PDB file of C-alpha atoms in Angstrom:
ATOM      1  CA  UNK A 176     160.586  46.711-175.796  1.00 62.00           C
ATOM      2  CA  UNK A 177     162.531  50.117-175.061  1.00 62.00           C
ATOM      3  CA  UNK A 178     161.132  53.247-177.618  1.00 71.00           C
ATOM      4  CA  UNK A 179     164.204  55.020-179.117  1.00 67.00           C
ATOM      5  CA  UNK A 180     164.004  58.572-180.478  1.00 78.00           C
ATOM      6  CA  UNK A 181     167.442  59.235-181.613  1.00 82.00           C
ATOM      7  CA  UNK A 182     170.978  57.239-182.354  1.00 85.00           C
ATOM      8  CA  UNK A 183     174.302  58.592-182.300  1.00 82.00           C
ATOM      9  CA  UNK A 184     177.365  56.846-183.012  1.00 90.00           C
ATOM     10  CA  UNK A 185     180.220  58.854-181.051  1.00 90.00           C
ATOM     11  CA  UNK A 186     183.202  58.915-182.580  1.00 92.00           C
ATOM     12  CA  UNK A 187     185.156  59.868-179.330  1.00 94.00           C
ATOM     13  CA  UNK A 188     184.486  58.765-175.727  1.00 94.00           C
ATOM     14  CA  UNK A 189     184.188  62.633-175.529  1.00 95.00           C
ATOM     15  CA  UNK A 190     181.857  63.232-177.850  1.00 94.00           C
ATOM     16  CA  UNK A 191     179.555  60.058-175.930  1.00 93.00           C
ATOM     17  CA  UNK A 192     179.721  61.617-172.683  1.00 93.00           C
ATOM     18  CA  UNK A 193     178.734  64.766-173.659  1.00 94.00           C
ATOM     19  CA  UNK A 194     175.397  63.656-175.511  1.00 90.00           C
ATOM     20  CA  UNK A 195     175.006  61.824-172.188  1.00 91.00           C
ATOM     21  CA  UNK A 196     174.877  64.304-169.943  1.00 91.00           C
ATOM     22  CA  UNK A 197     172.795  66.642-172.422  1.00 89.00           C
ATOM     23  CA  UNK A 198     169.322  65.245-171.441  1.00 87.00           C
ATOM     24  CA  UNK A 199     167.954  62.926-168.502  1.00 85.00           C
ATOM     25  CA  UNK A 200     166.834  60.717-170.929  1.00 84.00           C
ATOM     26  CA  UNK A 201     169.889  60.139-172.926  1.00 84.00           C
ATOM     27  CA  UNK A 202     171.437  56.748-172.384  1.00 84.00           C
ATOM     28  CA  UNK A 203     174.361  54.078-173.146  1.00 81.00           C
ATOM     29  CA  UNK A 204     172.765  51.503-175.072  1.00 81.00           C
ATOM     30  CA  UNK A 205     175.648  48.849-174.533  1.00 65.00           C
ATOM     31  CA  UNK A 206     174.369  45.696-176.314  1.00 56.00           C
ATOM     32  CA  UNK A 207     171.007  46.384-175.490  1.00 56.00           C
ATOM     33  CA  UNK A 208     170.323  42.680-174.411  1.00 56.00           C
ATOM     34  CA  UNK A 209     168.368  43.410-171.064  1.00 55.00           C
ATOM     35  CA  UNK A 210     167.149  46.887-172.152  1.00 55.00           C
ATOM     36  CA  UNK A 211     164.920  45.204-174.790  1.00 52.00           C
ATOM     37  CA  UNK A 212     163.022  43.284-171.716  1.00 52.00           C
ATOM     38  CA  UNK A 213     161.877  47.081-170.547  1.00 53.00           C
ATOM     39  CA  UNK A 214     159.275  49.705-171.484  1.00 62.00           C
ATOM     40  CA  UNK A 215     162.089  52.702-171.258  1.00 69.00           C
ATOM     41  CA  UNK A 216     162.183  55.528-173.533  1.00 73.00           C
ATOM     42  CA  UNK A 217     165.433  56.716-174.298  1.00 77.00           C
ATOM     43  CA  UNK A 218     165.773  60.221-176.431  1.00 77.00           C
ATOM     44  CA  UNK A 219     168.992  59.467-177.536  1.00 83.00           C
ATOM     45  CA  UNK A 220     170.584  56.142-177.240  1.00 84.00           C
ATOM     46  CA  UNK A 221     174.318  56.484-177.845  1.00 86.00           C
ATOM     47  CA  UNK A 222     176.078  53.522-179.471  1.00 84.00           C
ATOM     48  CA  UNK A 223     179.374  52.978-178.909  1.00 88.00           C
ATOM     49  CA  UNK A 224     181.138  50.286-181.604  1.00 87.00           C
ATOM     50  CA  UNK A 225     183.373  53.243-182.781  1.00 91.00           C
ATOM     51  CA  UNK A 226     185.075  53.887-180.031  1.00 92.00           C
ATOM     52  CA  UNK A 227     187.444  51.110-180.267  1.00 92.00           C
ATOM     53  CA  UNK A 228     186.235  49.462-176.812  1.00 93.00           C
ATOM     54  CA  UNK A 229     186.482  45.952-178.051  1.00 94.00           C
ATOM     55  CA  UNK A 230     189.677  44.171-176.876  1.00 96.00           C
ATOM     56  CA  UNK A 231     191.261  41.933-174.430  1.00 96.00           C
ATOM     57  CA  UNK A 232     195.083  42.818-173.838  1.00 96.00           C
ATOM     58  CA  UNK A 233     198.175  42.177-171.168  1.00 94.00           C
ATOM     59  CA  UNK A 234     201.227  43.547-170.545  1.00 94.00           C
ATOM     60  CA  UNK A 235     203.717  42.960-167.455  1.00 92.00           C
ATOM     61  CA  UNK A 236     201.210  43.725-164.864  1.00 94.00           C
ATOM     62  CA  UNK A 237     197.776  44.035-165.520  1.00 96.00           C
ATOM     63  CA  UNK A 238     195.115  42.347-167.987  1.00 97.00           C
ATOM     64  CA  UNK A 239     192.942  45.219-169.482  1.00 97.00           C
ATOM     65  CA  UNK A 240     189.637  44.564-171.076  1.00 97.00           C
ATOM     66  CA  UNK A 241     187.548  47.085-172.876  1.00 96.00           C
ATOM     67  CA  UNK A 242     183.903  48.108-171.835  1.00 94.00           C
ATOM     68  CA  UNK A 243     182.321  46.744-175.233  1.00 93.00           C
ATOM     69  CA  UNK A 244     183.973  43.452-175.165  1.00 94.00           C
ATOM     70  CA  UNK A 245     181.416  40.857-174.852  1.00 93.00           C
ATOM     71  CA  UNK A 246     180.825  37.681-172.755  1.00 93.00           C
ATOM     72  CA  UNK A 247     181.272  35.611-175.475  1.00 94.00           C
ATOM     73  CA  UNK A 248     184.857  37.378-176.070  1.00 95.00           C
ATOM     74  CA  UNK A 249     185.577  36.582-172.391  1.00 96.00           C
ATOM     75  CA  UNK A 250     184.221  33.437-172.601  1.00 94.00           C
ATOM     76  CA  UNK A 251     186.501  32.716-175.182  1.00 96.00           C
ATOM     77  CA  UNK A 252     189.630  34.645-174.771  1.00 96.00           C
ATOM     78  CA  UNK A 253     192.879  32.439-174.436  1.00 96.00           C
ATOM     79  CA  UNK A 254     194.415  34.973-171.777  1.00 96.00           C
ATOM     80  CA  UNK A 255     191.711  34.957-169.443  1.00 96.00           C
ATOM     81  CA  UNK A 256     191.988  30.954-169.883  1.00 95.00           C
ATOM     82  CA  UNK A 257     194.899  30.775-168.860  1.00 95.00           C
ATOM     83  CA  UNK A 258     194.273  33.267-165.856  1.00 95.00           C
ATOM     84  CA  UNK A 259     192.971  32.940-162.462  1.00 95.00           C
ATOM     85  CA  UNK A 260     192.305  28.987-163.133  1.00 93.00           C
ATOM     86  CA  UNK A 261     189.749  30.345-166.243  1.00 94.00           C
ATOM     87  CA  UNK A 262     187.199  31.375-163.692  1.00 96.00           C
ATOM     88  CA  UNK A 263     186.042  34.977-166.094  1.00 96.00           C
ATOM     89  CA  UNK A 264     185.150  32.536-169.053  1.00 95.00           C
ATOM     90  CA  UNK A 265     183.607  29.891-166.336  1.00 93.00           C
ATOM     91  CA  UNK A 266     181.428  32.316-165.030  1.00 92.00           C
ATOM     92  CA  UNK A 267     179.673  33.675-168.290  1.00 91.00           C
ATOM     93  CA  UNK A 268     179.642  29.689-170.162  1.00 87.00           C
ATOM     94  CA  UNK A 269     176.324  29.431-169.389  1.00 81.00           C
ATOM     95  CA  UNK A 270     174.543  32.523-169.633  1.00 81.00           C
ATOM     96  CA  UNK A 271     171.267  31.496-171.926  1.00 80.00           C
ATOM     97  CA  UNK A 272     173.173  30.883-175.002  1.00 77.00           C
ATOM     98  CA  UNK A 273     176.096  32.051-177.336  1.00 80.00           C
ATOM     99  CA  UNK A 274     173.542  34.283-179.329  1.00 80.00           C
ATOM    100  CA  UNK A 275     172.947  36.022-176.464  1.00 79.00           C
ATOM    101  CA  UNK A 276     176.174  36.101-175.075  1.00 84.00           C
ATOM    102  CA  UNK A 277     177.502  37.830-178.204  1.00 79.00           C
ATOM    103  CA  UNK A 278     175.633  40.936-177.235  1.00 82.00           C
ATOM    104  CA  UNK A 279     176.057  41.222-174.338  1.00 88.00           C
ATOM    105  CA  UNK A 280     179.095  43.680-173.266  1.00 91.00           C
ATOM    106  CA  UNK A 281     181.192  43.681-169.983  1.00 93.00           C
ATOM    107  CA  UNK A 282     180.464  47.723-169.600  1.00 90.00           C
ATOM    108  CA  UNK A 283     176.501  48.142-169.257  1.00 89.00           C
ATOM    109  CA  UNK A 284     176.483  44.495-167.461  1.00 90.00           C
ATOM    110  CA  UNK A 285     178.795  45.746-165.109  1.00 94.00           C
ATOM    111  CA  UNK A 286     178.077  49.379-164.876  1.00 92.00           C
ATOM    112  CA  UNK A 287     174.579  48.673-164.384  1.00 90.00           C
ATOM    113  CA  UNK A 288     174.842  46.979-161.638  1.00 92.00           C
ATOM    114  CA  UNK A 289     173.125  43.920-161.926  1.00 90.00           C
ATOM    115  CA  UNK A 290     172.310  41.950-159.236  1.00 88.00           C
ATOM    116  CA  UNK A 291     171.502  38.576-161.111  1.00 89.00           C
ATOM    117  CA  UNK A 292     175.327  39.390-162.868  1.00 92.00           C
ATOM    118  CA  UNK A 293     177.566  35.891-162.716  1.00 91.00           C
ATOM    119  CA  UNK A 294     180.058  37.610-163.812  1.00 94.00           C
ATOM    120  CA  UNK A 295     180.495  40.810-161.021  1.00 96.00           C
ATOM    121  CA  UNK A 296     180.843  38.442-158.118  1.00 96.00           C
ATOM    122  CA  UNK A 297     183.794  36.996-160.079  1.00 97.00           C
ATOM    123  CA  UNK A 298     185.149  40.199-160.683  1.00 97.00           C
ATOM    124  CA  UNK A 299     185.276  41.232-156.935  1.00 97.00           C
ATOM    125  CA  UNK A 300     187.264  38.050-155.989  1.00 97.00           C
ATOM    126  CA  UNK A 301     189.848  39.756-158.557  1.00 96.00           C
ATOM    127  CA  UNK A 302     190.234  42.584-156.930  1.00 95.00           C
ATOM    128  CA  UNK A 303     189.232  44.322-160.353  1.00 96.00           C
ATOM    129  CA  UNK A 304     189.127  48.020-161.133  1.00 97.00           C
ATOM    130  CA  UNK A 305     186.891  50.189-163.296  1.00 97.00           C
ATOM    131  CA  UNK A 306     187.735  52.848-165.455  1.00 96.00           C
ATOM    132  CA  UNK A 307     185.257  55.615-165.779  1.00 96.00           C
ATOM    133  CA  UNK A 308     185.573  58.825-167.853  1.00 94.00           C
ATOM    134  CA  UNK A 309     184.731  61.622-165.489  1.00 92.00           C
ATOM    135  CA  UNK A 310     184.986  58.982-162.272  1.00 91.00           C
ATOM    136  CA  UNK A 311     188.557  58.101-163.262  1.00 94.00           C
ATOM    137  CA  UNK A 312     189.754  53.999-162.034  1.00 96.00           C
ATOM    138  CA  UNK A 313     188.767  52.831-158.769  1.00 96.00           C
ATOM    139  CA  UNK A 314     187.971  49.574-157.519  1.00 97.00           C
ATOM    140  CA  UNK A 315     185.010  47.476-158.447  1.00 97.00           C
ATOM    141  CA  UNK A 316     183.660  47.256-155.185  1.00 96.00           C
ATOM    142  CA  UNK A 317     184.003  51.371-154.372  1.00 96.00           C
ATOM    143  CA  UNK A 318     182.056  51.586-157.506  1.00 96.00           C
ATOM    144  CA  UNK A 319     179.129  49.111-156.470  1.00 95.00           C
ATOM    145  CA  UNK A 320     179.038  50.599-153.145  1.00 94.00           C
ATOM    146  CA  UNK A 321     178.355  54.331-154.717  1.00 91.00           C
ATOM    147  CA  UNK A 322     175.707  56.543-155.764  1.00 89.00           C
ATOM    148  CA  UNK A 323     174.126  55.955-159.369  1.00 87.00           C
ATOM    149  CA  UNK A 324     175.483  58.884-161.480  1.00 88.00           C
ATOM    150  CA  UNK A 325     175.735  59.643-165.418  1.00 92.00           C
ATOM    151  CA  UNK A 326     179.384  58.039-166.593  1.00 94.00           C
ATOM    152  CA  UNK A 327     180.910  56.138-169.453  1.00 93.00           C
ATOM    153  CA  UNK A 328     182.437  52.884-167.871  1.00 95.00           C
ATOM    154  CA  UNK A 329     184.923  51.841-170.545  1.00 95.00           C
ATOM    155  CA  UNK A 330     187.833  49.611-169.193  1.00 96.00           C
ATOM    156  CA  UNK A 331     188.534  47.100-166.555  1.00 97.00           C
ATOM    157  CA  UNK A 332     191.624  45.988-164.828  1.00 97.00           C
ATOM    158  CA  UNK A 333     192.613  43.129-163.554  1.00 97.00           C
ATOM    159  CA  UNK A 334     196.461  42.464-162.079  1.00 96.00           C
ATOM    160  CA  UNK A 335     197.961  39.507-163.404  1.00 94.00           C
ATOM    161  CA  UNK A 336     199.118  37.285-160.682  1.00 93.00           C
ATOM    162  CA  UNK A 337     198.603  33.787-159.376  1.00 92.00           C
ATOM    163  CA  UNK A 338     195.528  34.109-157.742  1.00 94.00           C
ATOM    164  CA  UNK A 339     193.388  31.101-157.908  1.00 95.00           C
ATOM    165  CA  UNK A 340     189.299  31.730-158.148  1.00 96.00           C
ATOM    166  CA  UNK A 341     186.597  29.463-158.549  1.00 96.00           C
ATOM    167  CA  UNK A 342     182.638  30.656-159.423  1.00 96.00           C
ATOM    168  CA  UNK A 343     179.875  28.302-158.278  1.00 95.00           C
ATOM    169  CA  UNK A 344     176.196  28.980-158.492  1.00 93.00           C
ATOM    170  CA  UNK A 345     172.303  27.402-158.170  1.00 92.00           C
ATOM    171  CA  UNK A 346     169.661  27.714-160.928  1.00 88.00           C
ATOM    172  CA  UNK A 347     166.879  26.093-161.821  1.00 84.00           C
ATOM    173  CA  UNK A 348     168.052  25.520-164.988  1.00 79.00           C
ATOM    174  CA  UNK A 349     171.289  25.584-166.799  1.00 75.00           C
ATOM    175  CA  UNK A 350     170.128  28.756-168.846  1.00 74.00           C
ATOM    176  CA  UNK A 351     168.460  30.574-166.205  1.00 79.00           C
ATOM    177  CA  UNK A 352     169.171  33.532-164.272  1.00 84.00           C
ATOM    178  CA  UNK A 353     171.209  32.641-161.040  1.00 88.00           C
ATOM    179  CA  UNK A 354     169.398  31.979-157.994  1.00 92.00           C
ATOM    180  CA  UNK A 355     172.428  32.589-156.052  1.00 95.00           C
ATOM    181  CA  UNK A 356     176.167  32.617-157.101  1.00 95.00           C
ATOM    182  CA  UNK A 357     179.456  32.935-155.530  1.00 97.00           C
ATOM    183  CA  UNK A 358     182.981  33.420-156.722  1.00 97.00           C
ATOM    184  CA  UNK A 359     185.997  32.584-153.883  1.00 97.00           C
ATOM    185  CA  UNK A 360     189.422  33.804-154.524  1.00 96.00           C
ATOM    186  CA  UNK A 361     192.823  32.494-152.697  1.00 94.00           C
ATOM    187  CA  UNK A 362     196.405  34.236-153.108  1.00 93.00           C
ATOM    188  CA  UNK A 363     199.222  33.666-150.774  1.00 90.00           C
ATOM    189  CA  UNK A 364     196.298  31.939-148.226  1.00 88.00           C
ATOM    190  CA  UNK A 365     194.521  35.751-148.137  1.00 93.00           C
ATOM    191  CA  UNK A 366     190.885  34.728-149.049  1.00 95.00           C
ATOM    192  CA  UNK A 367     188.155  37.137-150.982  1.00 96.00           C
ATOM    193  CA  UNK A 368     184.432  35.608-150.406  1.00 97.00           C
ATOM    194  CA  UNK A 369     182.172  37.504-152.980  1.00 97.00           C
ATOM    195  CA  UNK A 370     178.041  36.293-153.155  1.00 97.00           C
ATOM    196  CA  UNK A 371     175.722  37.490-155.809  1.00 95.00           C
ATOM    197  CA  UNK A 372     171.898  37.299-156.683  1.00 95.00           C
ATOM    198  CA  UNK A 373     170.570  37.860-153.605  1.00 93.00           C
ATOM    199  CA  UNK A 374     169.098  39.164-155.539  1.00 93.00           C
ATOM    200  CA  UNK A 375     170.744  42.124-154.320  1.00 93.00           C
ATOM    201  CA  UNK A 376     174.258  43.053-156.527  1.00 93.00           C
ATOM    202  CA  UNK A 377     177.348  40.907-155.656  1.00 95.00           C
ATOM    203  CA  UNK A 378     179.006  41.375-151.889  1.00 96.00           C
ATOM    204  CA  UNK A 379     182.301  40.630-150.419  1.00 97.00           C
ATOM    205  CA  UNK A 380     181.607  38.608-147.663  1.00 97.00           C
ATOM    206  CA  UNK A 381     184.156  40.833-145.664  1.00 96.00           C
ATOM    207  CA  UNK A 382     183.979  38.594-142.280  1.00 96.00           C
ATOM    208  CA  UNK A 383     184.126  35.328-143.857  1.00 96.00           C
ATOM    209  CA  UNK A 384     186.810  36.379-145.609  1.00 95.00           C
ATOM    210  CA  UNK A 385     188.827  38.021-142.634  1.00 93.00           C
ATOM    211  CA  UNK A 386     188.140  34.806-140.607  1.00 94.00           C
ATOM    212  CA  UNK A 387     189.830  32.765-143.032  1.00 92.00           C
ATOM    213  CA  UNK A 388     192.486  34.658-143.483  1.00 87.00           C
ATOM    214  CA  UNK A 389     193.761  34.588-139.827  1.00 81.00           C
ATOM    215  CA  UNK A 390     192.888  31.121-138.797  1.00 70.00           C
ATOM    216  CA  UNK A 391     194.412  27.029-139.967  1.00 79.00           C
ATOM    217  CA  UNK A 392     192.173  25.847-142.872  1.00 86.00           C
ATOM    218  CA  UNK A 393     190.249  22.682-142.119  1.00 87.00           C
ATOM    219  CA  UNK A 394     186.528  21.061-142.468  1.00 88.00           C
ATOM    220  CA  UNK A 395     185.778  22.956-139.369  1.00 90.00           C
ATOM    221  CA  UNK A 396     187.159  26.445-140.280  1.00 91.00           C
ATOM    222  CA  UNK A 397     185.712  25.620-144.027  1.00 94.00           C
ATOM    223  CA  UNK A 398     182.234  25.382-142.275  1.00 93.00           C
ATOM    224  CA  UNK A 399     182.271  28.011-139.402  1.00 95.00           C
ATOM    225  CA  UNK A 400     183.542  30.773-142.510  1.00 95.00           C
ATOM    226  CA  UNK A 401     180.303  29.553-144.668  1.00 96.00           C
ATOM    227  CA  UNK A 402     177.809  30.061-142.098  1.00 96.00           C
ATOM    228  CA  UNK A 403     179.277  33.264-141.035  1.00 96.00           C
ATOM    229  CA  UNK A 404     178.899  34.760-145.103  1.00 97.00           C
ATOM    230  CA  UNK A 405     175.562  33.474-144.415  1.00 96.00           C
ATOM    231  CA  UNK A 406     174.612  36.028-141.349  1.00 96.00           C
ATOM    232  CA  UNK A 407     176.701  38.537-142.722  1.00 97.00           C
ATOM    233  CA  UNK A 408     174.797  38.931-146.011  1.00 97.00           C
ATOM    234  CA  UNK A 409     171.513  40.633-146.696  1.00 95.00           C
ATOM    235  CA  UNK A 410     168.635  38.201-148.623  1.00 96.00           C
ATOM    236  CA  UNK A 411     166.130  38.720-150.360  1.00 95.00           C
ATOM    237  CA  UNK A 412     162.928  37.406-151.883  1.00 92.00           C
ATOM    238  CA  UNK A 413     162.110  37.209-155.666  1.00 91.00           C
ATOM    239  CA  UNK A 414     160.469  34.668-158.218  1.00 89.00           C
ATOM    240  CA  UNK A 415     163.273  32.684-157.910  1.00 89.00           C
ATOM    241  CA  UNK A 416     164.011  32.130-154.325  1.00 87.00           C
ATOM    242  CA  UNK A 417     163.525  33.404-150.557  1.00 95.00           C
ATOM    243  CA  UNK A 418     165.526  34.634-148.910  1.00 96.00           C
ATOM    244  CA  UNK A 419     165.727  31.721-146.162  1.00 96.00           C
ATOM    245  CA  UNK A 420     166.774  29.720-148.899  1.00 96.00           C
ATOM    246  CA  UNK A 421     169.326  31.420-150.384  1.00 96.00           C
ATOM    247  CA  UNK A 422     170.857  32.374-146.992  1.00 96.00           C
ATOM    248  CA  UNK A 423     170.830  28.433-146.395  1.00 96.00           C
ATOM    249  CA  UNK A 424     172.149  27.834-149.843  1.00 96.00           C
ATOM    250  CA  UNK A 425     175.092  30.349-149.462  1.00 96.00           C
ATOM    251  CA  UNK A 426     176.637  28.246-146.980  1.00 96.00           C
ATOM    252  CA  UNK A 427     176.390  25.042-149.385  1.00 96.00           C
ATOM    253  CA  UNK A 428     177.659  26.899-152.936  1.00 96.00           C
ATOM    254  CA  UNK A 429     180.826  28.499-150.105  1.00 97.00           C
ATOM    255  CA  UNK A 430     181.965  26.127-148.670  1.00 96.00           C
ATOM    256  CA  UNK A 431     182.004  24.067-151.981  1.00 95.00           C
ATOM    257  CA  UNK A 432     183.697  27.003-153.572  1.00 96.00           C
ATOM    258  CA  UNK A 433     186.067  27.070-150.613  1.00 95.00           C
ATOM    259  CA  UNK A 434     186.924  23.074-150.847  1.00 94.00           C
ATOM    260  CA  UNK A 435     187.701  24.181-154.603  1.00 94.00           C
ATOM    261  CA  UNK A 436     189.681  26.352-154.294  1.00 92.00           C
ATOM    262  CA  UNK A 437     191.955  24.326-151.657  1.00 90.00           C
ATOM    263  CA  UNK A 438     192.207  22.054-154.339  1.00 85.00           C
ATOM    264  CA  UNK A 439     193.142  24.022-157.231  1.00 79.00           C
ATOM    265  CA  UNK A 440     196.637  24.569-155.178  1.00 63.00           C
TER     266      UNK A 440
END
């Protein structure tokens, strides 16, 4: 259980990232779901239901979700149903249970980092972008890929197309943290092969990928672009898994992705 010294309820996203940045110890308490499995102590924990962060919404181009929306809003949300063959709401379904997923937000699970996330692997193979306060919007995978520094995440975009995505993973049980997961992408035949829990955080597969983009697709391509995620991906070892076997169960959960995917056309 975390100790907490202080709360503050910003009432501006302002306001939030100045108490931040006031004191090391100062921190986003998001929905607080994995912080309560830790010892921290946190001076001030800065809660952020005021600011307004809780929404799903579209226009012409882009779906735009807001950092405090949670996975059971995703999971539930009729727009991202209807988008990218539902594979945001498939990804989070079975994440412990709907108590828990109605705490926990999009913006700490993402901006956190997590490598056991289902749902960032997803997010890569949708070419999504993060809005930070001071950081500005980049893309997802610039932001995974960079240096841990004090930020408010507090939107994500996605751009509406017809991309078709799939999300597959391994546990030991259906409410259990992933062993391994992956999330495959196809638009206009341009794959995007993404593989999470490594345990490491979630990795475009940036060969695989570029292999299947420049080559006919068939059982033998389907196969040579699993094995080669496979050696292009760093493993690792944890209470869940080796890393021999999730290297050898990468190629299973992509290629099945991949077959899926083929057939969603």
């Amino acid at each position: 259980m975390f100790t907490l010294i202080n709360l503050v309820q910003p009432d501006t996203v302002e306001e939030a990232y100045r108490v931040l940045t006031e004191k090391k110890s100062n921190a986003i308490l998001g929905g607080c779901a994995f912080l309560k499995m830790g010892s921290k102590r946190i001076d001030t924990g800065i809660e952020l239901s005021k600011l307004n962060l809780n929404y799903i919404k579209e226009d012409d181009s882009h779906i735009e979700i807001g950092a405090y929306t949670t996975f059971r809003d995703l999971e539930k949300s009729p727009i991202l149903n209807y988008y990218f063959n539902g594979v945001i709401p498939k990804s989070v379904a079975d994440i412990i249970g709907v108590q828990f997923r109605s705490i926990v937000t999009l913006g700490a699970s993402v901006y956190s980092k997590y490598g056991f996330s289902d749902l960032i692997p997803t997010l890569l193979t949708l070419n999504c972008e993060v809005e930070l306060f001071k950081g500005g919007r980049i893309p997802l995978e610039e932001f995974l890929k960079s240096a841990y520094e004090k930020d408010i995440l507090t939107k994500i975009f996605l751009k509406k197309n017809h991309r078709i995505a799939v999300y597959k993973n391994l546990r030991n049980s259906k409410s259990d943290y992933s062993i391994l997961n992956v999330s495959v992408s196809n638009i206009d035949s341009k794959y995007i092969i993404a593989v999470g829990a490594r345990p490491a955080v979630a990795k475009i597969a940036k060969k695989a990928s570029e292999y299947l983009n420049h080559g006919n697709i068939n059982e033998d391509t389907l196969e040579k672009a699993s094995n080669i995620a496979a050696e292009e991906l760093d493993f690792g070892d944890n209470m869940r898994g080796s890393a021999e076997y999730r290297k050898a169960m990468c190629c299973v959960l992509v290629k099945r992705a991949l077959k899926e995917v083929l057939e969603c056309r």
